Amino acid sequence: MKMKMKKVICVLLAAAMLGMTGCSTIPQPTMEELMAEVNAEHQAIEKPEVAVEPYSQYVAPRGSVEQDLTPAEPNPDGSLSMEQAQFDINSLFDMVRKNYGLYNFYGGAEVFEAARQQALADCENAQTMDADVLQQIILDNLSFITDQHFFVGSERPSSSIYPCFFTEVAFQKTEEGYSTADGKLVESVDGQDDLDELFKRSLTREGEIVYWPITFAESEEAKNNPPSLTVHYTDGSEQTLTAMPYESPEADPEVEDVELRDEDGISVLYAKWVVSRDFVNSASEMQEGANIVNLTGNGGGYMPMASEWWENYVGETVPTNHFSIYTQQNMGTKGFVGMEDEMGVQVMDGWSLVNTHPDSFIENENLLVILTSKKTASAAEMFVDLSHNVENTLVIGENTAGCLTGNAASPFQLMYSRIEVSYGNMVTIFPEGDFAEGYGYEPDLWCPAVWAEEAAVHFLNKQL
């Protein structure tokens, strides 16, 4: 259980008497009311028990699987024969069984053996065979793997899930349910059983808090064929809403890595990666009051630097809400020399665990806003997770990439097709319902990432 819950931050006191913001027809909470709610939500996240035994099914030793690994004869013309393709499939599944950290997480030998057999059959049924055909066969038969660190060539077996924002109508949450600004109460929405899951606390481009319907789809649908919803009101009327096409935030080409700038009186830290001392040291440049960290284009990097940033910001170690188990035994602390304390490295029954610090909730008087998108991945997602254990942090934007259950590793090439494959050797344990691979972490205020910074600046200036 997290300890210490919250004294009211001084920068928010001036907002305590505000019942409305600007000229909105949707009643606005004060910043004090919003942060009391968000702090309580963050503090309620409880870290799972740091142990190996409850998760032994993920790290159990793997027995041998009989399969043909006899090298095939090379083709004089350099093309890919059926026998060579089948050898590459068998060797891939053999290596995955031996080394893949999420092998048992995704069902183990039973699931992977069925996939191998189907891949071999698909090879036999293929009209032609080359590396491209083989790569697609492998991807199709590993589509149950949602691990965003698993690559076959440059592609993943499954895609991330993108938000579809229905921004045409601003709704408010009342004791009766969800209603429009003029009081029309939602009775139902076609295809949606849980209105509390559909309507999410959101932030308009003008910086006002509303509730929008938000659904989810894979990239192609979200960008090029956004869905529609039919809303039925208690007065008997109905309304069809269409989601705005998803837009991906573009990286600023003039920023190499880290930039600290002023936007309309608000300090904004923009970071492309979690890889440099400049990023780590930027925490000490955060001023008193409200600051923004923009991670909408941050693809991750080095996880210890995410921890170090937060230690510099609050002056003490901030725990994660997750921990990870390396699924290869007897690794010990190899690879963690000099950072054992910072990363919470422990060895239990021969298994190496990281991020094992006990759960706690760190006091923090200054408001820190963190902006996220579907590009916010890996170490940047760890940054978001750490923020949930620090008082007075507010995440605005989209659900993150969902790239944290496994880890990254150097690629290897299949012998004949030369297809590059990469995957990690650990499994991460999260609080129930807190994170899903491919879906990621949810924000506290939903907002299209392409204008999240603009919205956040407007919001802070209205409130503070």
PDB file of N, CA and C in Angstrom, residues 7 9 44 64 78 93 102 152 181 196 213 236 307 314 321 324 338 342 347 349 377 426 438:
ATOM      1  N   LYS A   7      -0.623  16.688   0.659  1.00  0.00           N
ATOM      2  CA  LYS A   7      -0.956  18.032   1.087  1.00  0.00           C
ATOM      3  C   LYS A   7      -1.285  18.841  -0.163  1.00  0.00           C
ATOM      4  N   ILE A   9      -1.122  21.407  -2.946  1.00  0.00           N
ATOM      5  CA  ILE A   9       0.046  22.114  -3.453  1.00  0.00           C
ATOM      6  C   ILE A   9      -0.240  23.605  -3.545  1.00  0.00           C
ATOM      7  N   ALA A  44      -3.952   4.763  -5.668  1.00  0.00           N
ATOM      8  CA  ALA A  44      -4.672   3.491  -5.535  1.00  0.00           C
ATOM      9  C   ALA A  44      -4.017   2.353  -6.311  1.00  0.00           C
ATOM     10  N   SER A  64      13.022 -29.864 -24.308  1.00  0.00           N
ATOM     11  CA  SER A  64      13.331 -29.911 -25.735  1.00  0.00           C
ATOM     12  C   SER A  64      12.083 -30.222 -26.549  1.00  0.00           C
ATOM     13  N   GLY A  78      21.081 -18.981 -55.517  1.00  0.00           N
ATOM     14  CA  GLY A  78      20.859 -18.110 -54.383  1.00  0.00           C
ATOM     15  C   GLY A  78      19.415 -17.927 -53.990  1.00  0.00           C
ATOM     16  N   PHE A  93      11.752 -21.199 -34.389  1.00  0.00           N
ATOM     17  CA  PHE A  93      10.942 -21.664 -33.269  1.00  0.00           C
ATOM     18  C   PHE A  93      11.803 -22.337 -32.200  1.00  0.00           C
ATOM     19  N   LEU A 102       8.949 -14.078 -23.178  1.00  0.00           N
ATOM     20  CA  LEU A 102       7.494 -14.167 -23.076  1.00  0.00           C
ATOM     21  C   LEU A 102       6.950 -15.463 -23.687  1.00  0.00           C
ATOM     22  N   VAL A 152      10.003  -9.208 -36.703  1.00  0.00           N
ATOM     23  CA  VAL A 152      10.383 -10.099 -37.790  1.00  0.00           C
ATOM     24  C   VAL A 152      10.637  -9.197 -38.984  1.00  0.00           C
ATOM     25  N   ALA A 181     -24.101  19.792 -23.146  1.00  0.00           N
ATOM     26  CA  ALA A 181     -24.091  21.067 -22.427  1.00  0.00           C
ATOM     27  C   ALA A 181     -25.498  21.614 -22.220  1.00  0.00           C
ATOM     28  N   ASP A 196     -19.379   4.165 -18.898  1.00  0.00           N
ATOM     29  CA  ASP A 196     -18.237   4.686 -18.142  1.00  0.00           C
ATOM     30  C   ASP A 196     -16.910   4.318 -18.801  1.00  0.00           C
ATOM     31  N   PRO A 213     -16.651  10.465 -26.022  1.00  0.00           N
ATOM     32  CA  PRO A 213     -16.586   9.036 -26.327  1.00  0.00           C
ATOM     33  C   PRO A 213     -15.241   8.739 -27.003  1.00  0.00           C
ATOM     34  N   GLY A 236     -35.660  10.682 -26.664  1.00  0.00           N
ATOM     35  CA  GLY A 236     -36.072   9.968 -27.865  1.00  0.00           C
ATOM     36  C   GLY A 236     -35.283  10.318 -29.107  1.00  0.00           C
ATOM     37  N   SER A 307      14.498   6.487 -14.365  1.00  0.00           N
ATOM     38  CA  SER A 307      14.531   6.487 -12.895  1.00  0.00           C
ATOM     39  C   SER A 307      15.372   7.628 -12.357  1.00  0.00           C
ATOM     40  N   VAL A 314      12.583  14.791  -7.609  1.00  0.00           N
ATOM     41  CA  VAL A 314      11.972  14.800  -6.272  1.00  0.00           C
ATOM     42  C   VAL A 314      12.989  14.607  -5.149  1.00  0.00           C
ATOM     43  N   ASN A 321       5.542   0.826 -10.488  1.00  0.00           N
ATOM     44  CA  ASN A 321       4.402  -0.002 -10.092  1.00  0.00           C
ATOM     45  C   ASN A 321       4.492  -1.404 -10.673  1.00  0.00           C
ATOM     46  N   SER A 324      10.175  -6.700 -13.088  1.00  0.00           N
ATOM     47  CA  SER A 324      10.482  -7.593 -14.203  1.00  0.00           C
ATOM     48  C   SER A 324      11.317  -8.769 -13.747  1.00  0.00           C
ATOM     49  N   GLY A 338      26.888  -1.245 -11.062  1.00  0.00           N
ATOM     50  CA  GLY A 338      26.864   0.182 -10.805  1.00  0.00           C
ATOM     51  C   GLY A 338      25.471   0.777 -10.720  1.00  0.00           C
ATOM     52  N   GLU A 342      19.772   1.615  -7.895  1.00  0.00           N
ATOM     53  CA  GLU A 342      18.841   2.465  -8.646  1.00  0.00           C
ATOM     54  C   GLU A 342      17.764   1.642  -9.333  1.00  0.00           C
ATOM     55  N   VAL A 347      18.244 -11.004  -6.745  1.00  0.00           N
ATOM     56  CA  VAL A 347      18.315 -12.362  -7.272  1.00  0.00           C
ATOM     57  C   VAL A 347      17.545 -13.275  -6.328  1.00  0.00           C
ATOM     58  N   ASP A 349      16.106 -17.196  -5.947  1.00  0.00           N
ATOM     59  CA  ASP A 349      16.097 -18.581  -6.427  1.00  0.00           C
ATOM     60  C   ASP A 349      16.740 -18.710  -7.798  1.00  0.00           C
ATOM     61  N   ALA A 377       6.967   5.286 -25.883  1.00  0.00           N
ATOM     62  CA  ALA A 377       7.225   3.844 -25.823  1.00  0.00           C
ATOM     63  C   ALA A 377       8.355   3.502 -24.860  1.00  0.00           C
ATOM     64  N   MET A 426      12.863 -11.127 -20.931  1.00  0.00           N
ATOM     65  CA  MET A 426      12.268 -10.890 -19.616  1.00  0.00           C
ATOM     66  C   MET A 426      10.755 -10.771 -19.751  1.00  0.00           C
ATOM     67  N   GLY A 438       0.610  -3.279 -26.258  1.00  0.00           N
ATOM     68  CA  GLY A 438      -0.064  -2.785 -27.453  1.00  0.00           C
ATOM     69  C   GLY A 438      -1.093  -1.710 -27.164  1.00  0.00           C
TER      70      GLY A 438
END
